[in-house]
PDB file of C-alpha atoms in Angstrom:
ATOM      1  CA  MET A 797       0.000   0.000   0.000  1.00 45.00           C
ATOM      2  CA  THR A 798       1.321   3.459  -0.930  1.00 46.00           C
ATOM      3  CA  THR A 799       1.692   5.910   1.941  1.00 46.00           C
ATOM      4  CA  GLU A 800       2.164   9.680   1.844  1.00 47.00           C
ATOM      5  CA  ALA A 801       5.829   9.141   2.724  1.00 43.00           C
ATOM      6  CA  ASP A 802       6.228   6.987  -0.418  1.00 48.00           C
ATOM      7  CA  ALA A 803       4.667   9.505  -2.825  1.00 51.00           C
ATOM      8  CA  ASP A 804       7.082  11.193  -5.225  1.00 69.00           C
ATOM      9  CA  PRO A 805       7.600  14.970  -5.360  1.00 72.00           C
ATOM     10  CA  ILE A 806       5.908  15.360  -8.754  1.00 77.00           C
ATOM     11  CA  ARG A 807       2.745  13.632  -7.536  1.00 82.00           C
ATOM     12  CA  HIS A 808       2.797  15.855  -4.447  1.00 82.00           C
ATOM     13  CA  ALA A 809       3.160  18.972  -6.630  1.00 82.00           C
ATOM     14  CA  VAL A 810       0.238  17.897  -8.853  1.00 87.00           C
ATOM     15  CA  GLY A 811      -1.866  17.096  -5.789  1.00 89.00           C
ATOM     16  CA  ARG A 812      -1.117  20.458  -4.181  1.00 87.00           C
ATOM     17  CA  ALA A 813      -1.963  22.319  -7.405  1.00 87.00           C
ATOM     18  CA  ILE A 814      -5.285  20.489  -7.757  1.00 92.00           C
ATOM     19  CA  LYS A 815      -6.167  21.008  -4.095  1.00 91.00           C
ATOM     20  CA  ARG A 816      -5.312  24.728  -4.291  1.00 87.00           C
ATOM     21  CA  ALA A 817      -7.365  25.205  -7.473  1.00 88.00           C
ATOM     22  CA  ARG A 818     -10.312  23.250  -6.006  1.00 91.00           C
ATOM     23  CA  SER A 819     -10.156  25.316  -2.837  1.00 87.00           C
ATOM     24  CA  ASP A 820      -9.949  28.579  -4.817  1.00 85.00           C
ATOM     25  CA  ALA A 821     -13.020  27.472  -6.792  1.00 88.00           C
ATOM     26  CA  GLY A 822     -14.916  26.908  -3.527  1.00 90.00           C
ATOM     27  CA  LEU A 823     -15.634  23.245  -4.291  1.00 92.00           C
ATOM     28  CA  SER A 824     -15.804  20.515  -1.669  1.00 92.00           C
ATOM     29  CA  MET A 825     -13.885  17.359  -2.447  1.00 92.00           C
ATOM     30  CA  ARG A 826     -17.196  15.491  -2.871  1.00 94.00           C
ATOM     31  CA  ASP A 827     -18.648  18.077  -5.316  1.00 94.00           C
ATOM     32  CA  PHE A 828     -15.413  18.239  -7.268  1.00 95.00           C
ATOM     33  CA  ALA A 829     -15.262  14.432  -7.559  1.00 94.00           C
ATOM     34  CA  ALA A 830     -18.881  14.266  -8.759  1.00 94.00           C
ATOM     35  CA  ARG A 831     -18.324  16.958 -11.414  1.00 94.00           C
ATOM     36  CA  CYS A 832     -15.152  15.177 -12.612  1.00 93.00           C
ATOM     37  CA  GLY A 833     -16.851  11.778 -12.729  1.00 93.00           C
ATOM     38  CA  VAL A 834     -14.492  10.141 -10.221  1.00 93.00           C
ATOM     39  CA  SER A 835     -14.766   9.049  -6.603  1.00 94.00           C
ATOM     40  CA  GLN A 836     -14.088  11.267  -3.603  1.00 93.00           C
ATOM     41  CA  PRO A 837     -11.445   8.800  -2.280  1.00 94.00           C
ATOM     42  CA  PHE A 838      -9.617   9.101  -5.621  1.00 94.00           C
ATOM     43  CA  ILE A 839      -9.559  12.923  -5.338  1.00 93.00           C
ATOM     44  CA  SER A 840      -8.272  12.570  -1.773  1.00 93.00           C
ATOM     45  CA  ALA A 841      -5.482  10.234  -2.949  1.00 92.00           C
ATOM     46  CA  VAL A 842      -4.537  12.607  -5.790  1.00 92.00           C
ATOM     47  CA  GLU A 843      -4.449  15.653  -3.499  1.00 91.00           C
ATOM     48  CA  ARG A 844      -2.236  13.767  -1.020  1.00 91.00           C
ATOM     49  CA  GLY A 845       0.175  12.713  -3.790  1.00 89.00           C
ATOM     50  CA  LEU A 846      -0.714   9.018  -3.589  1.00 90.00           C
ATOM     51  CA  SER A 847      -2.318   8.701  -7.025  1.00 89.00           C
ATOM     52  CA  THR A 848      -1.949  10.331 -10.439  1.00 86.00           C
ATOM     53  CA  PRO A 849      -4.911  11.319 -12.619  1.00 90.00           C
ATOM     54  CA  SER A 850      -4.977  10.128 -16.218  1.00 87.00           C
ATOM     55  CA  ILE A 851      -4.741  12.690 -19.021  1.00 86.00           C
ATOM     56  CA  SER A 852      -8.499  12.536 -19.655  1.00 87.00           C
ATOM     57  CA  THR A 853      -9.246  12.977 -15.921  1.00 90.00           C
ATOM     58  CA  LEU A 854      -6.760  15.856 -15.700  1.00 90.00           C
ATOM     59  CA  TYR A 855      -8.554  17.570 -18.599  1.00 90.00           C
ATOM     60  CA  ARG A 856     -11.939  17.059 -16.883  1.00 92.00           C
ATOM     61  CA  MET A 857     -10.517  18.459 -13.641  1.00 93.00           C
ATOM     62  CA  ALA A 858      -9.167  21.511 -15.452  1.00 91.00           C
ATOM     63  CA  GLU A 859     -12.514  22.042 -17.178  1.00 92.00           C
ATOM     64  CA  VAL A 860     -14.396  21.872 -13.863  1.00 94.00           C
ATOM     65  CA  LEU A 861     -11.841  24.242 -12.300  1.00 92.00           C
ATOM     66  CA  GLU A 862     -12.004  26.548 -15.344  1.00 90.00           C
ATOM     67  CA  THR A 863      -8.254  26.447 -15.903  1.00 88.00           C
ATOM     68  CA  GLU A 864      -5.743  24.891 -18.295  1.00 86.00           C
ATOM     69  CA  PRO A 865      -4.505  21.350 -17.556  1.00 86.00           C
ATOM     70  CA  SER A 866      -0.922  22.645 -17.574  1.00 81.00           C
ATOM     71  CA  ALA A 867      -1.813  24.859 -14.588  1.00 83.00           C
ATOM     72  CA  LEU A 868      -2.304  21.639 -12.599  1.00 85.00           C
ATOM     73  CA  LEU A 869       1.117  20.242 -13.534  1.00 80.00           C
ATOM     74  CA  PRO A 870       4.453  21.236 -11.997  1.00 70.00           C
ATOM     75  CA  THR A 871       6.822  23.452 -13.945  1.00 62.00           C
ATOM     76  CA  ARG A 872      10.571  23.759 -13.630  1.00 57.00           C
ATOM     77  CA  ALA A 873      12.606  26.813 -12.805  1.00 52.00           C
ATOM     78  CA  SER A 874      14.497  27.958 -15.883  1.00 49.00           C
ATOM     79  CA  ASP A 875      17.546  30.062 -16.687  1.00 54.00           C
ATOM     80  CA  GLY A 876      16.435  30.147 -20.309  1.00 62.00           C
ATOM     81  CA  ILE A 877      17.883  26.731 -21.143  1.00 65.00           C
ATOM     82  CA  GLU A 878      16.060  23.623 -20.085  1.00 70.00           C
ATOM     83  CA  VAL A 879      17.055  20.037 -20.798  1.00 71.00           C
ATOM     84  CA  ILE A 880      14.558  17.250 -20.308  1.00 75.00           C
ATOM     85  CA  ARG A 881      16.219  13.862 -20.435  1.00 77.00           C
ATOM     86  CA  ALA A 882      14.662  10.796 -22.041  1.00 80.00           C
ATOM     87  CA  GLY A 883      13.763   9.173 -18.717  1.00 74.00           C
ATOM     88  CA  GLU A 884      12.340  12.325 -17.153  1.00 78.00           C
ATOM     89  CA  GLY A 885       8.736  13.421 -17.041  1.00 80.00           C
ATOM     90  CA  ARG A 886       5.669  12.185 -15.282  1.00 82.00           C
ATOM     91  CA  ARG A 887       3.997   9.079 -16.732  1.00 85.00           C
ATOM     92  CA  VAL A 888       0.257   9.430 -17.235  1.00 84.00           C
ATOM     93  CA  PRO A 889      -2.340   7.059 -18.670  1.00 85.00           C
ATOM     94  CA  SER A 890      -4.283   8.344 -21.689  1.00 83.00           C
ATOM     95  CA  SER A 891      -7.591   7.405 -20.028  1.00 82.00           C
ATOM     96  CA  ASP A 892      -8.986   5.796 -16.881  1.00 81.00           C
ATOM     97  CA  ARG A 893      -9.702   2.533 -18.689  1.00 83.00           C
ATOM     98  CA  PRO A 894      -7.647  -0.626 -18.062  1.00 84.00           C
ATOM     99  CA  GLY A 895      -4.931  -1.158 -20.661  1.00 84.00           C
ATOM    100  CA  SER A 896      -4.770   2.513 -21.641  1.00 86.00           C
ATOM    101  CA  ALA A 897      -1.593   3.759 -23.286  1.00 87.00           C
ATOM    102  CA  ILE A 898       0.886   5.493 -20.997  1.00 87.00           C
ATOM    103  CA  GLY A 899       2.282   8.846 -22.076  1.00 88.00           C
ATOM    104  CA  ARG A 900       5.114  10.946 -20.728  1.00 90.00           C
ATOM    105  CA  VAL A 901       4.644  14.611 -19.891  1.00 88.00           C
ATOM    106  CA  VAL A 902       7.765  16.106 -21.461  1.00 89.00           C
ATOM    107  CA  LEU A 903       6.779  19.675 -20.579  1.00 86.00           C
ATOM    108  CA  ALA A 904       3.746  21.424 -19.133  1.00 84.00           C
ATOM    109  CA  ASP A 905       4.307  25.168 -18.979  1.00 82.00           C
ATOM    110  CA  ALA A 906       1.291  27.382 -18.276  1.00 79.00           C
ATOM    111  CA  ASP A 907       3.334  30.562 -18.818  1.00 79.00           C
ATOM    112  CA  ARG A 908       4.232  29.487 -22.349  1.00 84.00           C
ATOM    113  CA  HIS A 909       0.743  28.017 -22.956  1.00 88.00           C
ATOM    114  CA  LEU A 910       2.513  24.840 -24.014  1.00 91.00           C
ATOM    115  CA  GLU A 911       2.167  21.114 -23.292  1.00 91.00           C
ATOM    116  CA  ILE A 912       4.374  18.427 -24.814  1.00 92.00           C
ATOM    117  CA  TYR A 913       3.721  14.688 -24.527  1.00 92.00           C
ATOM    118  CA  GLU A 914       5.426  11.583 -25.834  1.00 93.00           C
ATOM    119  CA  TYR A 915       3.581   8.304 -26.309  1.00 92.00           C
ATOM    120  CA  ALA A 916       5.142   4.911 -27.009  1.00 91.00           C
ATOM    121  CA  VAL A 917       2.166   2.642 -27.609  1.00 90.00           C
ATOM    122  CA  ALA A 918       2.532  -1.120 -27.871  1.00 87.00           C
ATOM    123  CA  PRO A 919       0.020  -3.161 -29.879  1.00 81.00           C
ATOM    124  CA  GLY A 920      -3.085  -3.796 -27.774  1.00 81.00           C
ATOM    125  CA  GLU A 921      -2.734  -0.701 -25.589  1.00 85.00           C
ATOM    126  CA  ASP A 922      -5.836   1.472 -25.575  1.00 81.00           C
ATOM    127  CA  LEU A 923      -5.798   4.905 -27.254  1.00 81.00           C
ATOM    128  CA  ASP A 924      -9.432   4.862 -28.360  1.00 80.00           C
ATOM    129  CA  VAL A 925     -10.643   7.852 -26.284  1.00 86.00           C
ATOM    130  CA  TRP A 926     -12.368  10.968 -27.634  1.00 90.00           C
ATOM    131  CA  TYR A 927     -10.518  14.233 -26.890  1.00 88.00           C
ATOM    132  CA  ASP A 928     -11.237  17.910 -27.429  1.00 89.00           C
ATOM    133  CA  HIS A 929      -9.845  21.025 -25.751  1.00 89.00           C
ATOM    134  CA  PRO A 930      -9.017  24.657 -26.497  1.00 89.00           C
ATOM    135  CA  GLY A 931      -5.910  25.541 -28.478  1.00 91.00           C
ATOM    136  CA  ASP A 932      -4.082  23.870 -31.347  1.00 95.00           C
ATOM    137  CA  VAL A 933      -2.630  20.374 -31.699  1.00 95.00           C
ATOM    138  CA  ILE A 934       0.535  19.291 -33.480  1.00 96.00           C
ATOM    139  CA  LEU A 935       0.963  15.513 -33.683  1.00 96.00           C
ATOM    140  CA  HIS A 936       4.158  14.118 -35.193  1.00 97.00           C
ATOM    141  CA  LEU A 937       4.241  10.357 -35.715  1.00 97.00           C
ATOM    142  CA  ILE A 938       7.756   9.033 -35.252  1.00 96.00           C
ATOM    143  CA  ASP A 939       7.169   5.278 -35.706  1.00 96.00           C
ATOM    144  CA  GLY A 940       4.284   3.037 -36.728  1.00 95.00           C
ATOM    145  CA  HIS A 941       0.943   3.855 -38.326  1.00 96.00           C
ATOM    146  CA  LEU A 942      -1.888   5.792 -36.734  1.00 94.00           C
ATOM    147  CA  MET A 943      -5.370   6.779 -37.819  1.00 94.00           C
ATOM    148  CA  VAL A 944      -6.794  10.033 -36.451  1.00 95.00           C
ATOM    149  CA  GLU A 945     -10.594   9.926 -36.535  1.00 94.00           C
ATOM    150  CA  PHE A 946     -12.480  13.219 -36.296  1.00 96.00           C
ATOM    151  CA  ALA A 947     -16.075  13.076 -34.980  1.00 94.00           C
ATOM    152  CA  ASP A 948     -17.355  15.514 -37.610  1.00 90.00           C
ATOM    153  CA  GLY A 949     -14.729  15.116 -40.294  1.00 86.00           C
ATOM    154  CA  PRO A 950     -12.283  12.857 -42.069  1.00 91.00           C
ATOM    155  CA  GLU A 951     -10.180   9.936 -40.945  1.00 95.00           C
ATOM    156  CA  VAL A 952      -6.508  10.704 -41.536  1.00 96.00           C
ATOM    157  CA  THR A 953      -3.922   7.928 -41.702  1.00 97.00           C
ATOM    158  CA  LEU A 954      -0.379   8.818 -40.650  1.00 97.00           C
ATOM    159  CA  GLY A 955       2.876   6.966 -41.250  1.00 96.00           C
ATOM    160  CA  PRO A 956       6.388   7.437 -39.837  1.00 96.00           C
ATOM    161  CA  GLY A 957       7.486  11.062 -40.134  1.00 96.00           C
ATOM    162  CA  ASP A 958       3.984  12.399 -40.876  1.00 97.00           C
ATOM    163  CA  CYS A 959       2.616  15.367 -38.958  1.00 97.00           C
ATOM    164  CA  ILE A 960      -0.949  16.621 -38.503  1.00 97.00           C
ATOM    165  CA  ILE A 961      -1.934  20.043 -37.178  1.00 96.00           C
ATOM    166  CA  HIS A 962      -5.516  20.840 -36.202  1.00 96.00           C
ATOM    167  CA  PRO A 963      -7.602  22.911 -33.800  1.00 95.00           C
ATOM    168  CA  GLY A 964      -7.931  21.312 -30.358  1.00 93.00           C
ATOM    169  CA  PRO A 965     -11.732  21.761 -30.170  1.00 94.00           C
ATOM    170  CA  LEU A 966     -12.153  19.254 -33.041  1.00 94.00           C
ATOM    171  CA  ARG A 967     -13.304  16.098 -31.268  1.00 94.00           C
ATOM    172  CA  ARG A 968     -11.005  13.220 -32.252  1.00 94.00           C
ATOM    173  CA  ARG A 969      -9.539   9.886 -31.241  1.00 92.00           C
ATOM    174  CA  TRP A 970      -6.580   7.784 -32.335  1.00 92.00           C
ATOM    175  CA  HIS A 971      -6.358   4.186 -33.575  1.00 91.00           C
ATOM    176  CA  VAL A 972      -3.115   2.223 -33.935  1.00 91.00           C
ATOM    177  CA  ILE A 973      -2.991   0.536 -37.350  1.00 92.00           C
ATOM    178  CA  GLY A 974      -1.267  -2.828 -37.675  1.00 91.00           C
ATOM    179  CA  ASP A 975       0.799  -4.811 -35.218  1.00 91.00           C
ATOM    180  CA  ASP A 976       3.732  -2.416 -34.809  1.00 92.00           C
ATOM    181  CA  ALA A 977       4.232  -0.088 -31.871  1.00 92.00           C
ATOM    182  CA  VAL A 978       3.753   3.624 -32.478  1.00 95.00           C
ATOM    183  CA  ARG A 979       5.723   6.570 -31.115  1.00 95.00           C
ATOM    184  CA  ILE A 980       3.931   9.898 -31.002  1.00 95.00           C
ATOM    185  CA  PHE A 981       5.233  13.373 -30.225  1.00 95.00           C
ATOM    186  CA  LEU A 982       2.290  15.597 -29.280  1.00 94.00           C
ATOM    187  CA  VAL A 983       2.358  19.373 -28.790  1.00 95.00           C
ATOM    188  CA  ILE A 984      -0.623  21.328 -27.497  1.00 94.00           C
ATOM    189  CA  LEU A 985      -0.564  25.099 -27.853  1.00 94.00           C
ATOM    190  CA  ARG A 986      -3.046  26.632 -25.451  1.00 89.00           C
ATOM    191  CA  PRO A 987      -4.848  29.867 -26.324  1.00 86.00           C
ATOM    192  CA  HIS A 988      -3.667  33.047 -24.616  1.00 79.00           C
ATOM    193  CA  ASP A 989      -6.328  34.715 -22.492  1.00 66.00           C
TER     194      ASP A 989
END
């Protein structure tokens, strides 16, 4: 069983940011959990740094709190040059469903209105979740084949080296094509207020 002493500093930072934003919004833990579609014990575990919300849950939390998801993620101090090593960055599931693909938060910077994620998805891992959010999306497929399905538009098939750019509010989901793993580099540019 994970205890508060075992929780890592990044989880603690995320938990503190969520708790502070929830408190500022005047929401009880129970009301916040209900609006986010999760349990109150889960919110308690997140706020104490014992659990990490998935990307889709983080987006729901940000929507309920009327903020950007990157505002709920820790940022690093910078002297103008920042290096993020291959093994660094918080690991987050793409959804709350079992078998969901795990992504890495390369950078979440509210001041720059920028989020960068990397996904390495093995065959059979779940990516089939609908997403939409403010801002613009840049998806660069490094390896494998991926189909991007838009709810009210085309299906676009991407191969290694292909890139797609689209508005974030377009509701979409991804499907891995074939039996090869895919590597995705995802950039989200948030709108400036």
